[in-house]
Structures are given as C-alpha cells and as structure tokens.
mmCIF file of C-alpha atoms in Angstrom:
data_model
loop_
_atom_site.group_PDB
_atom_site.id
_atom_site.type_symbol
_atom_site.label_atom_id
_atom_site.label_comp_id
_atom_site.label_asym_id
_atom_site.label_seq_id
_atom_site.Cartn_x
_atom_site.Cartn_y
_atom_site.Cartn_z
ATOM 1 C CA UNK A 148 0.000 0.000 0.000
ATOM 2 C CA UNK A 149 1.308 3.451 -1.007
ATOM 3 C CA UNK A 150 1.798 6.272 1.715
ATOM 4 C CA UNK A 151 -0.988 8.276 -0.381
ATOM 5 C CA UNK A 152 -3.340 5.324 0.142
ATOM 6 C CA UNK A 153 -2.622 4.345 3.736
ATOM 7 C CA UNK A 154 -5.392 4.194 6.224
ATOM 8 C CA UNK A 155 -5.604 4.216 9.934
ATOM 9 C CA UNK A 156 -8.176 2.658 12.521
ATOM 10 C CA UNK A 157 -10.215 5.217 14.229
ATOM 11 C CA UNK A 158 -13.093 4.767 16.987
ATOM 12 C CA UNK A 159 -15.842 6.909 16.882
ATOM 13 C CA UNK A 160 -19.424 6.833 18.884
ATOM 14 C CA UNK A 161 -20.477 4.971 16.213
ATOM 15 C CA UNK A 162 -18.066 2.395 15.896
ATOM 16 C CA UNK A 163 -14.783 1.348 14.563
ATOM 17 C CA UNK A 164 -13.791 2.757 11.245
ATOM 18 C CA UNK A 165 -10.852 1.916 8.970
ATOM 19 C CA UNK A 166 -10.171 5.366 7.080
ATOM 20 C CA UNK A 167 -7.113 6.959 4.678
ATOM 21 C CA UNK A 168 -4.642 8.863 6.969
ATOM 22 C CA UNK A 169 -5.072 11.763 4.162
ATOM 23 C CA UNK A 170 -8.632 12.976 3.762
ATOM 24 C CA UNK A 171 -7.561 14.183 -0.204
ATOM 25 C CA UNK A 172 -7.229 10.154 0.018
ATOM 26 C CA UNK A 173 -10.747 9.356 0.650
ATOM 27 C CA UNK A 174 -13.135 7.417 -1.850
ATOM 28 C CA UNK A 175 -15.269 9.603 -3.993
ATOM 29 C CA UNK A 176 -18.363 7.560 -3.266
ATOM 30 C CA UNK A 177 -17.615 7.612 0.552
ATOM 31 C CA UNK A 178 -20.313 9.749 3.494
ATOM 32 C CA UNK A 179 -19.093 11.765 6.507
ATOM 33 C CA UNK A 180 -21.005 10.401 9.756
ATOM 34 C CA UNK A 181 -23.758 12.733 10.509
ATOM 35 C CA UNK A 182 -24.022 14.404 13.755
ATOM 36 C CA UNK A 183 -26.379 12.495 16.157
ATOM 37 C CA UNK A 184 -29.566 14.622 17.375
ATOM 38 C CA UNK A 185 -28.839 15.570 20.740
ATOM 39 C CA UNK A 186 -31.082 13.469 23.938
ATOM 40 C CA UNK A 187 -32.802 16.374 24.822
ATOM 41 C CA UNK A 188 -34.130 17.162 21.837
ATOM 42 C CA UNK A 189 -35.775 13.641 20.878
ATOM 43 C CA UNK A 190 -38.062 12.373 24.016
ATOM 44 C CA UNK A 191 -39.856 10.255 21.846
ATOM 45 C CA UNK A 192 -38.884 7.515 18.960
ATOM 46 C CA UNK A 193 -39.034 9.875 15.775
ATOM 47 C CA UNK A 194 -40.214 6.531 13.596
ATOM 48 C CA UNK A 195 -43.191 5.026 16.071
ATOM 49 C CA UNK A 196 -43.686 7.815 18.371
ATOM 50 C CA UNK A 197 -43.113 5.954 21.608
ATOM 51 C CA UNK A 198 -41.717 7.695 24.742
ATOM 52 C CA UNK A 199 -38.491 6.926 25.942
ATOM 53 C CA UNK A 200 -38.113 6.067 29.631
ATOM 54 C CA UNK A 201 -35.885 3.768 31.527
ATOM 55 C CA UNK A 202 -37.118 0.731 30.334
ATOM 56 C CA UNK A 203 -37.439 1.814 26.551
ATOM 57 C CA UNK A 204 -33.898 3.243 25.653
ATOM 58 C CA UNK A 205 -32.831 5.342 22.569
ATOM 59 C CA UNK A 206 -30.830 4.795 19.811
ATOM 60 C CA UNK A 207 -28.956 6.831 17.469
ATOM 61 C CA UNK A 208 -29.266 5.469 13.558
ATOM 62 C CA UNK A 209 -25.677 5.434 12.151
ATOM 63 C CA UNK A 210 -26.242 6.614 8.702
ATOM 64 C CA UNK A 211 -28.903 10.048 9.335
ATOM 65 C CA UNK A 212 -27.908 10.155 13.121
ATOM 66 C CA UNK A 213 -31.998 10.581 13.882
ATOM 67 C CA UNK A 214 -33.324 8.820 17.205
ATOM 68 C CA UNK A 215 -35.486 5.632 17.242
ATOM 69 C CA UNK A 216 -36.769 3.064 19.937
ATOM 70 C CA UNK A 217 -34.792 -0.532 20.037
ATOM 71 C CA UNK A 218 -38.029 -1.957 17.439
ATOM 72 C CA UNK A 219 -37.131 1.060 14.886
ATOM 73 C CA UNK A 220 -33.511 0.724 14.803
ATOM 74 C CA UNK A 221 -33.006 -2.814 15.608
ATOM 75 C CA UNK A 222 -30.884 -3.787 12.229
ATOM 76 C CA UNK A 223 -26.918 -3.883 12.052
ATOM 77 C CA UNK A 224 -26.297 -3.378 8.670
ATOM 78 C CA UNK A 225 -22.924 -3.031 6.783
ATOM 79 C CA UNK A 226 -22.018 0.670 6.179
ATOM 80 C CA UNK A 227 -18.828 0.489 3.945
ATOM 81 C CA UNK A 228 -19.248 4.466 2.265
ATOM 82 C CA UNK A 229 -18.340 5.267 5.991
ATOM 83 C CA UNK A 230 -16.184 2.914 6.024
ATOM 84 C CA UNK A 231 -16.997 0.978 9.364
ATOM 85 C CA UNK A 232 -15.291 -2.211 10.503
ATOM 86 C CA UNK A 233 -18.769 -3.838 11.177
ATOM 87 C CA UNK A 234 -22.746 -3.471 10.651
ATOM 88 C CA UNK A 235 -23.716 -0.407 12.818
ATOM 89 C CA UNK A 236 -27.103 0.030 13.566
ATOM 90 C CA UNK A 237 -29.258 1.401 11.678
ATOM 91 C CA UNK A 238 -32.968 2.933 10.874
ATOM 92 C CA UNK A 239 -35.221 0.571 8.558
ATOM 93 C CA UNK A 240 -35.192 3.485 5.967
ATOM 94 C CA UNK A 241 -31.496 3.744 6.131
ATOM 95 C CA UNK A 242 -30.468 0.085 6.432
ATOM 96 C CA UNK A 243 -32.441 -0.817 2.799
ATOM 97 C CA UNK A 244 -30.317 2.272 1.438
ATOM 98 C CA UNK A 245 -27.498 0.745 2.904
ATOM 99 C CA UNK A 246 -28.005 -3.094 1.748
ATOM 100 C CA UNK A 247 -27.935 -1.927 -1.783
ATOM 101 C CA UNK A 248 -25.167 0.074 -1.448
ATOM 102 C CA UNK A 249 -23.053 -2.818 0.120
ATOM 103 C CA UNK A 250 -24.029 -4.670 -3.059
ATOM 104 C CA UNK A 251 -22.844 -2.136 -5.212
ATOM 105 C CA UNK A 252 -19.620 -1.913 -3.425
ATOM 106 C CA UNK A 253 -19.369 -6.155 -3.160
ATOM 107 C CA UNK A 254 -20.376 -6.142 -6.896
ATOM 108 C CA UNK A 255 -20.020 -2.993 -9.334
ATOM 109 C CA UNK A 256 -16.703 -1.371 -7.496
ATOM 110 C CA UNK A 257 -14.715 -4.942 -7.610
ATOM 111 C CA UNK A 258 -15.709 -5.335 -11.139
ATOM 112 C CA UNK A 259 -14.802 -1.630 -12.427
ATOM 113 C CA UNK A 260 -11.241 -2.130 -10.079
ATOM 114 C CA UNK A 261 -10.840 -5.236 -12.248
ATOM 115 C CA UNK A 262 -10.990 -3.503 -15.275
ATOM 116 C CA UNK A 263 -11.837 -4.391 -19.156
ATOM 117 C CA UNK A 264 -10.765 -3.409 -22.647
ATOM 118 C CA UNK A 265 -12.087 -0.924 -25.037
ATOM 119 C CA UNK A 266 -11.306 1.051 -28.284
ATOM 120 C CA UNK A 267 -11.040 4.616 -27.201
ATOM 121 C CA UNK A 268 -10.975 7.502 -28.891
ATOM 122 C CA UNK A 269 -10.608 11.503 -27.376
ATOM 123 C CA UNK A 270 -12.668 14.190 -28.783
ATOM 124 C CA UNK A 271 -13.339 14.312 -32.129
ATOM 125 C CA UNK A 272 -10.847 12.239 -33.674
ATOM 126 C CA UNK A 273 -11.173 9.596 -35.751
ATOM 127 C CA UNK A 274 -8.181 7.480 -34.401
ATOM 128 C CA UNK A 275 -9.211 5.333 -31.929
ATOM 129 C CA UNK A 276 -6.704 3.266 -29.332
ATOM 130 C CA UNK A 277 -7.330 0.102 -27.230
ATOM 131 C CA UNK A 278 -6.713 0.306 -23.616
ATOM 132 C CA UNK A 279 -7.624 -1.233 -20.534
ATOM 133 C CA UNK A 280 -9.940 0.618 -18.201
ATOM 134 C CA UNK A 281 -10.473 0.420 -14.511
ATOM 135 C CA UNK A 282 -10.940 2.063 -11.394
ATOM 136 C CA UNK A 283 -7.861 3.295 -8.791
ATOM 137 C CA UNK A 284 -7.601 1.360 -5.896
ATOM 138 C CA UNK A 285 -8.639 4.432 -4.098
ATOM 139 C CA UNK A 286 -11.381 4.464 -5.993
ATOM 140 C CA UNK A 287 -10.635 8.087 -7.015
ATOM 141 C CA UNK A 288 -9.855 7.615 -10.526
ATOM 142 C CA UNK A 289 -10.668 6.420 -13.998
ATOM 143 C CA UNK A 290 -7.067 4.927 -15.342
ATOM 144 C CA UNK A 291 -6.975 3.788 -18.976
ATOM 145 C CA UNK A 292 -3.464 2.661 -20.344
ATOM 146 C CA UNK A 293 -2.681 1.646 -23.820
ATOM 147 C CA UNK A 294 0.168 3.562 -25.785
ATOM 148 C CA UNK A 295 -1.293 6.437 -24.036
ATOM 149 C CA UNK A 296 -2.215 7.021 -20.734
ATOM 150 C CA UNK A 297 -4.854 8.998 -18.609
ATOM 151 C CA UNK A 298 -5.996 9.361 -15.146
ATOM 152 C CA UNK A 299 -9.890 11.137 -14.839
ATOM 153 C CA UNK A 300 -10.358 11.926 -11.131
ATOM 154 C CA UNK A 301 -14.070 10.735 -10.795
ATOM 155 C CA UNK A 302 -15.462 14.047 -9.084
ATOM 156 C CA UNK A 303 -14.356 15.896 -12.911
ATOM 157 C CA UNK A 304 -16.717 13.537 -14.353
ATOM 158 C CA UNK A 305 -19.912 15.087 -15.606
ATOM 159 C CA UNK A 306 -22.015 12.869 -17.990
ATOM 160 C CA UNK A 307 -21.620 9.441 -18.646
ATOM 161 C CA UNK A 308 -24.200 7.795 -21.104
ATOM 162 C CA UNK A 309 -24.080 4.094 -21.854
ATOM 163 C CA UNK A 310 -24.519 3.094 -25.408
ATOM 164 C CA UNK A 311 -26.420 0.153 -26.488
ATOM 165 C CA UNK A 312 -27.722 -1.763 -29.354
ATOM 166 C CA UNK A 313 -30.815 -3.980 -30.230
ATOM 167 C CA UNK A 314 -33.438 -1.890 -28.676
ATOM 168 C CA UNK A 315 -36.777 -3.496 -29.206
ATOM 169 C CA UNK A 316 -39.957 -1.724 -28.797
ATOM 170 C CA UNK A 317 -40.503 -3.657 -25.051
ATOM 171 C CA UNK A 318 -37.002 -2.714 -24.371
ATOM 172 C CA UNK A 319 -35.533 -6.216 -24.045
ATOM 173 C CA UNK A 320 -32.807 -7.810 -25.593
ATOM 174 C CA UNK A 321 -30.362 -4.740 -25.515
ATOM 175 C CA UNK A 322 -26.868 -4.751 -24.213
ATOM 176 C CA UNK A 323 -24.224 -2.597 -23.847
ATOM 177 C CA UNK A 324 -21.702 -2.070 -26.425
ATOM 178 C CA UNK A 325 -20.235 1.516 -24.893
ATOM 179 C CA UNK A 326 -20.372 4.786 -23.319
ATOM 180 C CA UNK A 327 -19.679 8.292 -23.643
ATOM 181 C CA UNK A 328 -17.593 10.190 -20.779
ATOM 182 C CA UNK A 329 -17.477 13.857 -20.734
ATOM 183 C CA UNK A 330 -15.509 15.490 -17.967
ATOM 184 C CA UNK A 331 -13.480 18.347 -16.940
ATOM 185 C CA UNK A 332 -9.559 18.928 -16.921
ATOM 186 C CA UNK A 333 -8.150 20.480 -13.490
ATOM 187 C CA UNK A 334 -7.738 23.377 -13.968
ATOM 188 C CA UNK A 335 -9.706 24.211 -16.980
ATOM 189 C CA UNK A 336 -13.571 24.941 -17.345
ATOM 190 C CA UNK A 337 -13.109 22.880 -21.037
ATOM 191 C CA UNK A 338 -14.932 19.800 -21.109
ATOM 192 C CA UNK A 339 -13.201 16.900 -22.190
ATOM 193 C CA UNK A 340 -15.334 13.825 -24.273
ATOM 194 C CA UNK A 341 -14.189 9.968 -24.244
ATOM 195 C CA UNK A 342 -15.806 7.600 -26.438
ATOM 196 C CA UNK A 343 -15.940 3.956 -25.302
ATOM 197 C CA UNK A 344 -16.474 1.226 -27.926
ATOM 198 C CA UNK A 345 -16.535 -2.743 -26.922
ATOM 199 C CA UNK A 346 -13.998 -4.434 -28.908
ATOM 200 C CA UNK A 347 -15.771 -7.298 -31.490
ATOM 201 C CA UNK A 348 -12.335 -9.684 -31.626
ATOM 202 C CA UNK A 349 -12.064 -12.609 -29.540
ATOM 203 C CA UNK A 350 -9.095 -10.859 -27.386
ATOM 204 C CA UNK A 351 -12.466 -8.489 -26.297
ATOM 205 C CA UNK A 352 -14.189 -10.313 -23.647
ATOM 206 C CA UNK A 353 -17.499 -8.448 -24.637
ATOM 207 C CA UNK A 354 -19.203 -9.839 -21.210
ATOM 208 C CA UNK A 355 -16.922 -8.245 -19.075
ATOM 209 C CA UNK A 356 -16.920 -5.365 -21.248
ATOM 210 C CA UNK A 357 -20.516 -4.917 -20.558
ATOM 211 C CA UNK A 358 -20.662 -6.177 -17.180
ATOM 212 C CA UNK A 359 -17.796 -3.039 -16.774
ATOM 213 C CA UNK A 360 -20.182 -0.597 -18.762
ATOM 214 C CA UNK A 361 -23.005 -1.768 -16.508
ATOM 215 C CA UNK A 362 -20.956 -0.731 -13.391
ATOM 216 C CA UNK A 363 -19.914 2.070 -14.927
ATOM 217 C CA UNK A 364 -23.839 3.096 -15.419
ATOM 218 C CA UNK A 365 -24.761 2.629 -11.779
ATOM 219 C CA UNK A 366 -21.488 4.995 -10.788
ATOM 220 C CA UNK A 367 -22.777 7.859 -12.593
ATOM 221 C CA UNK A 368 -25.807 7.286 -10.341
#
C-alpha cells in the first residue's frame, strides 16, 4: 500500500472505522457520519412515536444520526461508504439504502477495479486506441493505459451515457456495447469527451466489457 493510500483505525461513537490517513485520500463515493440529534431534543422515537423512559432506551441510527426506539432501529447493517469495521445500527429506511449500497460496493466497485478493454478515442478524432480501463484502488480515478495514458479523477466527471444496441420496442434484448464520458480537466472549465467502444475480436471479452459498462452506469448514479 502506497503512503498516499494508507489508512488508519479510528473509533468513533459509532463504531470502529478503517479510514485513509489523508482525507484528499478518501473514496469519492464515501459519506461523513452525521451528527447524532442531541437526547434532549428527541423524548420520543421519531419513527413510532413511543416515549423513551428507563425501560425503553434510545438509539442513534448510524447513517442520518436521527433517534429511534430498540423496534425502529433494531438492524446492524454493513455501512462500507463510511467505512466501518462492522454493521452499525441502523434505521429501517437507512439500512435498505445501505443493503444496496453494500451490493454495489461487493459487486459494481470490484468489477470496475478489475478492469476491461475498449477502443477509445478523445474528442473528435477519428483514431481510436485500445486500452484497458479500470478504477484506482482508491477508488478516485478512472485509469486507462494503452500507448497512451490517462488518469480522470471521478469528481471531474460530468455525464456518462451508456450506449447500447438492439433496442426493441418492449425494451428487451439490448446490451451494452459503450459509453460516452465527458468530464473536466483540473484546472480548466473545457470539457473533455471519451468515447468507449466494446472491442468485437475474440481478445475483447465483450461480457466483461458490458458487465464493466453496466458498473460504470450505476457509478454515474
């Protein structure tokens, strides 16, 4: 692990969280823990209603910080854009939120980390180049190497569309064949355009290619 992506074990009232020692380190896609609504101001369960007392205690949801009774924030879910150790607690509205976001970070992240090929070409030219794409480690950045090489830091993107071919009028039987990326240059207000095109030779593995352009989609989300 490089110094840039080194992370240290913090505790927090919330739990244990394994975080980058830099905060220009941290993940694009990752949440700052929100700040817990103070006792006093939450007497009563702000799901159900019911009074706290001695016997019915209150709990703080990990992901909006809100105040519930044990029966409204009873789940331990897995919170990885804050990057805790273990499942924290969490509201019902917040832990289905946080379920599909643990699949997207078990499933999409891994694959766009793994990386695929595709025939790219910058701008307006009519050159294009094949390079592998994938995802930083630090999940901060698009790198795609060929002959050439670029790094796009993910917050400079600003439209991705997936392309895809046989449409039918019920909308079946389509798949993705590639994508356009605009995004900026540091620096520079000038808006930069990537097209993506899914090699058709056997060294193309056109599932992972659209598997990748699939992940790529639910990024841009």
């Amino acid at each position: 692990m490089s110094g840039g992506d080194a992370k240290k074990l913090v505790r927090s009232p919330s739990g244990l969280r394994m975080v980058p020692e830099h905060r220009a380190s941290r993940s694009p896609f990752g949440l700052d823990e929100p700040p817990w609504v103070p006792d006093k101001e939450c007497p009563r369960c702000m799901q159900c209603d019911t009074k706290f007392d001695f016997i019915t205690r209150k709990h703080h949801c990990r992901r909006c910080g809100k105040c519930f009774c044990d029966k409204c924030c009873s789940k331990k879910v897995p919170l990885p854009r804050m990057c805790f150790v273990d499942p924290v607690r969490q509201c019902a509205e917040c832990a289905l939120v946080s379920q599909k976001e643990t699949e997207f970070y078990d499933k999409q992240l891994k694959v766009l980390m793994n990386g695929a090929t595709f025939f790219v070409t910058l701008g307006t030219s009519d050159k294009s180049e094949l390079m592998v794409c994938r995802l930083s480690n630090n999940q901060r950045y698009l790198v795609l190497d060929g002959d050439s090489h670029y790094e796009i830091e993910i917050v400079q993107i600003s439209t991705v569309q997936i392309l895809t071919e046989g449409f039918t009028p019920g909308g079946g039987n389509t798949r993705a064949v590639g994508m356009i990326l605009q995004y900026k240059v540091p620096g520079s207000e000038e808006v930069t355009q990537m097209k993506f095109t899914a090699g058709e030779d056997f060294s193309c593995n056109k599932k992972l290619s659209a598997a990748w352009l699939a992940a790529m989609h639910k990024v841009s989300k």
